[in-house]
Amino acid sequence: LSDCLACDNCMTSEEGARVFQQNQKELFRVLNLNKKCDTSKHKVLAVSICPQSLPYFAAKFNLSMNDAAKRLCGFLKSLGVHYVFDTTIAADFSILESQREFVQRYQQRNQEEHALPMFASACPG
């Protein structure tokens, strides 16, 4: 979240509390608590990896994308993370949905005054 612009466009008020929990300090606090208590009382930790981060790790450590994904997943699990998810498919669905919306708006440009321009973005963080 250190790269987040804090524009609040990516979340609703209910998600605000969840975003507060998504930081390095909180992650390590929960990891340390999990090490100290019975496994039945562990907080479940899930990490999502965006498709933009893997090429960075692959280049930094001179690895293939597949090896970078395996090693990053292994590292996170060695810390105590329970689940690691790749969000590439979600990004693909987002692109497909944006494409569908653009085609629909383009086809309606003569009938609907505000069909175009269409603004779309992804969080730069």
Coordinates of N, CA and C in Angstrom, one line a residue:
L1 N 0.8 -1.2 0.0 CA 0.0 0.0 0.0 C 0.8 1.3 0.0
S2 N 2.2 1.1 0.1 CA 3.0 2.3 0.1 C 2.9 3.1 -1.2
D3 N 2.5 2.5 -2.3 CA 2.4 3.1 -3.6 C 1.0 3.6 -3.8
C4 N 0.1 3.4 -2.9 CA -1.3 3.8 -3.1 C -1.5 5.3 -3.1
L5 N -2.3 5.8 -4.0 CA -2.5 7.2 -4.1 C -3.6 7.7 -3.1
A6 N -4.3 6.7 -2.4 CA -5.3 7.0 -1.5 C -6.5 7.8 -2.1
C7 N -6.8 7.4 -3.3 CA -7.9 8.1 -4.0 C -9.3 7.6 -3.6
D8 N -9.4 6.5 -2.9 CA -10.6 5.9 -2.4 C -11.5 5.4 -3.5
N9 N -11.1 5.4 -4.7 CA -11.9 4.9 -5.8 C -12.0 3.4 -5.9
C10 N -11.1 2.7 -5.3 CA -11.1 1.3 -5.4 C -11.9 0.6 -4.3
M11 N -12.5 1.3 -3.4 CA -13.2 0.6 -2.3 C -14.4 1.4 -1.8
T12 N -15.2 0.6 -1.1 CA -16.4 1.2 -0.5 C -16.0 1.4 1.0
S13 N -16.9 2.0 1.8 CA -16.6 2.2 3.2 C -16.4 0.9 4.0
E14 N -17.1 -0.1 3.6 CA -16.9 -1.4 4.3 C -15.5 -2.0 4.1
E15 N -14.9 -1.7 2.9 CA -13.6 -2.2 2.6 C -12.5 -1.4 3.3
G16 N -12.8 -0.2 3.8 CA -11.9 0.6 4.4 C -11.2 0.0 5.6
A17 N -11.9 -0.8 6.4 CA -11.4 -1.5 7.6 C -10.4 -2.6 7.1
R18 N -10.8 -3.2 6.0 CA -9.9 -4.3 5.5 C -8.6 -3.8 5.0
V19 N -8.6 -2.6 4.3 CA -7.4 -2.0 3.8 C -6.5 -1.7 4.9
F20 N -7.0 -1.2 6.0 CA -6.2 -0.9 7.2 C -5.3 -2.1 7.6
Q21 N -5.9 -3.3 7.4 CA -5.2 -4.5 7.8 C -4.1 -5.0 6.8
Q22 N -4.1 -4.4 5.7 CA -3.2 -4.8 4.6 C -1.9 -4.0 4.6
N23 N -1.1 -4.2 5.6 CA 0.2 -3.6 5.6 C 1.3 -4.5 6.2
Q24 N 2.5 -4.2 6.0 CA 3.6 -5.0 6.5 C 3.6 -5.2 8.0
K25 N 3.4 -4.2 8.7 CA 3.4 -4.2 10.2 C 2.3 -5.2 10.7
E26 N 1.1 -5.1 10.1 CA 0.0 -5.9 10.6 C 0.3 -7.4 10.2
L27 N 0.8 -7.6 9.0 CA 1.2 -8.9 8.5 C 2.1 -9.6 9.5
F28 N 3.2 -8.9 9.8 CA 4.2 -9.5 10.7 C 3.6 -9.7 12.2
R29 N 2.7 -8.8 12.6 CA 2.1 -9.0 13.9 C 1.3 -10.3 13.9
V30 N 0.5 -10.5 12.9 CA -0.3 -11.7 12.8 C 0.6 -13.0 12.7
L31 N 1.6 -12.9 11.9 CA 2.5 -14.0 11.7 C 3.1 -14.4 13.1
N32 N 3.6 -13.4 13.8 CA 4.2 -13.6 15.2 C 3.1 -14.2 16.1
L33 N 1.9 -13.7 16.1 CA 0.8 -14.2 17.0 C 0.6 -15.7 16.6
N34 N 0.5 -16.0 15.3 CA 0.3 -17.4 14.9 C 1.4 -18.3 15.4
K35 N 2.6 -17.9 15.5 CA 3.7 -18.7 15.9 C 3.6 -19.0 17.4
K36 N 2.9 -18.1 18.1 CA 2.8 -18.3 19.6 C 1.6 -19.0 20.1
C37 N 0.6 -19.3 19.2 CA -0.6 -19.9 19.7 C -0.9 -21.2 19.0
D38 N -1.8 -21.9 19.6 CA -2.3 -23.2 19.0 C -2.8 -23.0 17.6
T39 N -2.5 -24.0 16.7 CA -2.9 -23.8 15.3 C -4.4 -23.7 15.1
S40 N -5.2 -24.2 16.1 CA -6.6 -24.0 16.0 C -7.1 -22.6 16.2
K41 N -6.2 -21.8 16.7 CA -6.5 -20.3 17.0 C -5.8 -19.4 16.0
H42 N -5.1 -20.0 15.0 CA -4.4 -19.1 14.0 C -5.4 -18.3 13.2
K43 N -5.0 -17.1 12.9 CA -5.7 -16.3 11.9 C -5.2 -16.8 10.5
V44 N -6.1 -17.0 9.6 CA -5.8 -17.4 8.3 C -5.2 -16.2 7.5
L45 N -4.1 -16.4 6.9 CA -3.5 -15.4 6.1 C -3.5 -15.7 4.6
A46 N -4.0 -14.8 3.8 CA -4.0 -15.0 2.3 C -3.3 -13.8 1.7
V47 N -2.5 -14.1 0.7 CA -1.8 -13.1 -0.1 C -2.1 -13.2 -1.5
S48 N -2.4 -12.1 -2.2 CA -2.7 -12.1 -3.6 C -1.5 -11.5 -4.3
I49 N -1.1 -12.1 -5.4 CA 0.1 -11.6 -6.2 C -0.4 -11.1 -7.5
C50 N -0.2 -9.8 -7.8 CA -0.7 -9.3 -9.0 C 0.3 -9.6 -10.1
P51 N -0.2 -9.7 -11.4 CA 0.7 -10.1 -12.5 C 1.9 -9.2 -12.7
Q52 N 1.8 -7.9 -12.3 CA 2.9 -7.0 -12.5 C 4.1 -7.3 -11.6
S53 N 3.9 -7.9 -10.5 CA 5.0 -8.1 -9.5 C 6.0 -9.3 -9.9
L54 N 5.4 -10.3 -10.6 CA 6.3 -11.4 -10.9 C 7.4 -11.1 -11.9
P55 N 7.2 -10.3 -13.0 CA 8.3 -10.0 -13.8 C 9.4 -9.3 -13.1
Y56 N 9.1 -8.4 -12.1 CA 10.1 -7.8 -11.3 C 11.0 -8.8 -10.6
F57 N 10.3 -9.7 -9.8 CA 11.1 -10.7 -9.1 C 11.9 -11.6 -10.1
A58 N 11.3 -12.0 -11.2 CA 12.0 -12.8 -12.2 C 13.3 -12.1 -12.7
A59 N 13.2 -10.8 -13.0 CA 14.3 -10.1 -13.5 C 15.4 -9.8 -12.4
K60 N 14.9 -9.5 -11.2 CA 15.8 -9.2 -10.1 C 16.7 -10.4 -9.7
F61 N 16.1 -11.6 -9.8 CA 16.8 -12.8 -9.3 C 17.2 -13.7 -10.5
N62 N 17.1 -13.2 -11.7 CA 17.4 -13.9 -12.9 C 16.7 -15.3 -13.0
L63 N 15.4 -15.3 -12.9 CA 14.6 -16.5 -12.9 C 13.6 -16.4 -14.0
S64 N 13.1 -17.6 -14.4 CA 12.0 -17.6 -15.3 C 10.7 -17.2 -14.5
M65 N 9.7 -16.8 -15.2 CA 8.4 -16.4 -14.5 C 7.9 -17.5 -13.6
N66 N 7.9 -18.7 -14.1 CA 7.4 -19.9 -13.4 C 8.2 -20.1 -12.1
D67 N 9.6 -20.0 -12.2 CA 10.4 -20.2 -11.0 C 10.2 -19.1 -10.0
A68 N 10.0 -17.8 -10.6 CA 9.8 -16.7 -9.7 C 8.5 -16.9 -8.9
A69 N 7.5 -17.4 -9.6 CA 6.2 -17.6 -8.9 C 6.3 -18.7 -7.8
K70 N 7.0 -19.8 -8.2 CA 7.2 -20.8 -7.2 C 8.0 -20.4 -6.0
R71 N 9.0 -19.7 -6.2 CA 9.9 -19.2 -5.1 C 9.2 -18.2 -4.2
L72 N 8.5 -17.2 -4.9 CA 7.7 -16.2 -4.1 C 6.7 -16.9 -3.3
C73 N 6.0 -17.8 -3.9 CA 4.9 -18.6 -3.1 C 5.6 -19.4 -2.0
G74 N 6.7 -20.1 -2.3 CA 7.4 -20.8 -1.2 C 7.9 -19.9 -0.1
F75 N 8.4 -18.8 -0.4 CA 8.9 -17.8 0.6 C 7.7 -17.4 1.5
L76 N 6.6 -17.0 0.9 CA 5.5 -16.5 1.7 C 4.9 -17.6 2.6
K77 N 4.9 -18.8 2.0 CA 4.4 -19.9 2.9 C 5.4 -20.2 4.0
S78 N 6.7 -20.1 3.7 CA 7.7 -20.3 4.8 C 7.5 -19.3 5.9
L79 N 7.0 -18.1 5.6 CA 6.8 -17.1 6.6 C 5.5 -17.5 7.5
G80 N 4.6 -18.3 6.9 CA 3.4 -18.7 7.7 C 2.1 -18.3 7.0
V81 N 2.2 -17.8 5.7 CA 1.1 -17.5 5.0 C 0.4 -18.8 4.6
H82 N -1.0 -18.8 4.7 CA -1.7 -20.1 4.4 C -2.0 -20.2 2.9
Y83 N -2.4 -19.2 2.3 CA -2.8 -19.2 0.9 C -2.2 -18.1 0.1
V84 N -1.7 -18.5 -1.1 CA -1.1 -17.5 -2.0 C -1.9 -17.6 -3.3
F85 N -2.5 -16.5 -3.8 CA -3.3 -16.5 -5.0 C -2.7 -15.6 -6.0
D86 N -2.7 -16.1 -7.3 CA -2.3 -15.3 -8.4 C -3.5 -14.6 -9.0
T87 N -3.5 -13.3 -9.1 CA -4.7 -12.5 -9.6 C -4.6 -12.3 -11.1
T88 N -3.8 -13.0 -11.8 CA -3.7 -12.8 -13.3 C -5.1 -13.0 -14.0
I89 N -5.8 -14.0 -13.6 CA -7.1 -14.3 -14.2 C -8.1 -13.2 -13.9
A90 N -8.0 -12.6 -12.7 CA -8.9 -11.5 -12.4 C -8.6 -10.3 -13.3
A91 N -7.3 -10.0 -13.5 CA -6.9 -8.9 -14.4 C -7.3 -9.2 -15.8
D92 N -7.3 -10.5 -16.3 CA -7.8 -10.8 -17.6 C -9.3 -10.6 -17.7
F93 N -10.0 -10.9 -16.7 CA -11.5 -10.7 -16.8 C -11.8 -9.2 -16.8
S94 N -11.0 -8.4 -16.0 CA -11.2 -7.0 -16.0 C -10.9 -6.4 -17.4
I95 N -9.9 -6.8 -18.1 CA -9.6 -6.3 -19.4 C -10.7 -6.7 -20.4
L96 N -11.2 -7.9 -20.3 CA -12.3 -8.4 -21.2 C -13.6 -7.6 -20.9
E97 N -13.9 -7.3 -19.7 CA -15.1 -6.5 -19.3 C -14.9 -5.1 -19.8
S98 N -13.8 -4.5 -19.7 CA -13.5 -3.2 -20.2 C -13.7 -3.1 -21.7
Q99 N -13.2 -4.1 -22.4 CA -13.3 -4.2 -23.8 C -14.8 -4.3 -24.2
R100 N -15.5 -5.2 -23.6 CA -16.9 -5.3 -23.9 C -17.7 -4.0 -23.7
E101 N -17.4 -3.3 -22.6 CA -18.1 -2.0 -22.3 C -17.7 -1.0 -23.4
F102 N -16.4 -1.0 -23.8 CA -16.0 0.0 -24.8 C -16.7 -0.3 -26.1
V103 N -16.8 -1.5 -26.6 CA -17.5 -1.8 -27.8 C -18.9 -1.4 -27.7
Q104 N -19.6 -1.7 -26.6 CA -21.0 -1.3 -26.4 C -21.2 0.2 -26.5
R105 N -20.3 0.9 -25.8 CA -20.4 2.4 -25.9 C -20.1 3.0 -27.3
Y106 N -19.1 2.4 -27.9 CA -18.8 2.8 -29.3 C -19.9 2.6 -30.2
Q107 N -20.6 1.5 -30.1 CA -21.8 1.2 -31.0 C -22.9 2.2 -30.7
Q108 N -23.0 2.7 -29.4 CA -24.1 3.6 -29.0 C -23.7 5.1 -29.1
R109 N -22.5 5.4 -29.7 CA -22.0 6.7 -29.6 C -22.9 7.7 -30.3
N110 N -23.7 7.3 -31.4 CA -24.5 8.2 -32.1 C -25.9 8.4 -31.4
Q111 N -26.3 7.4 -30.6 CA -27.6 7.4 -30.0 C -27.6 8.0 -28.6
E112 N -26.4 7.9 -27.9 CA -26.3 8.3 -26.5 C -25.2 9.4 -26.4
E113 N -25.6 10.5 -25.9 CA -24.7 11.7 -25.8 C -23.4 11.4 -25.0
H114 N -23.6 10.7 -23.9 CA -22.4 10.5 -23.0 C -21.8 9.1 -23.2
A115 N -22.0 8.5 -24.3 CA -21.4 7.1 -24.5 C -19.9 7.2 -24.6
L116 N -19.3 8.2 -25.2 CA -17.9 8.4 -25.3 C -17.5 9.9 -24.8
P117 N -16.4 10.1 -24.3 CA -15.3 9.2 -24.1 C -15.6 8.3 -22.9
M118 N -14.9 7.2 -22.9 CA -14.9 6.2 -21.8 C -13.6 6.3 -21.0
F119 N -13.7 6.5 -19.8 CA -12.4 6.6 -19.0 C -12.3 5.3 -18.2
A120 N -11.1 4.7 -18.2 CA -10.9 3.5 -17.4 C -9.4 3.6 -16.9
S121 N -9.2 2.9 -15.8 CA -7.9 2.9 -15.2 C -7.7 1.7 -14.3
A122 N -6.5 1.4 -14.0 CA -6.1 0.5 -13.0 C -5.3 1.2 -12.0
C123 N -5.3 0.8 -10.7 CA -4.6 1.5 -9.7 C -3.1 1.4 -10.0
P124 N -2.4 2.6 -10.0 CA -0.9 2.5 -10.4 C -0.1 1.9 -9.2
G125 N -0.7 1.7 -8.1 CA 0.1 1.1 -7.0 C 0.3 -0.4 -7.2

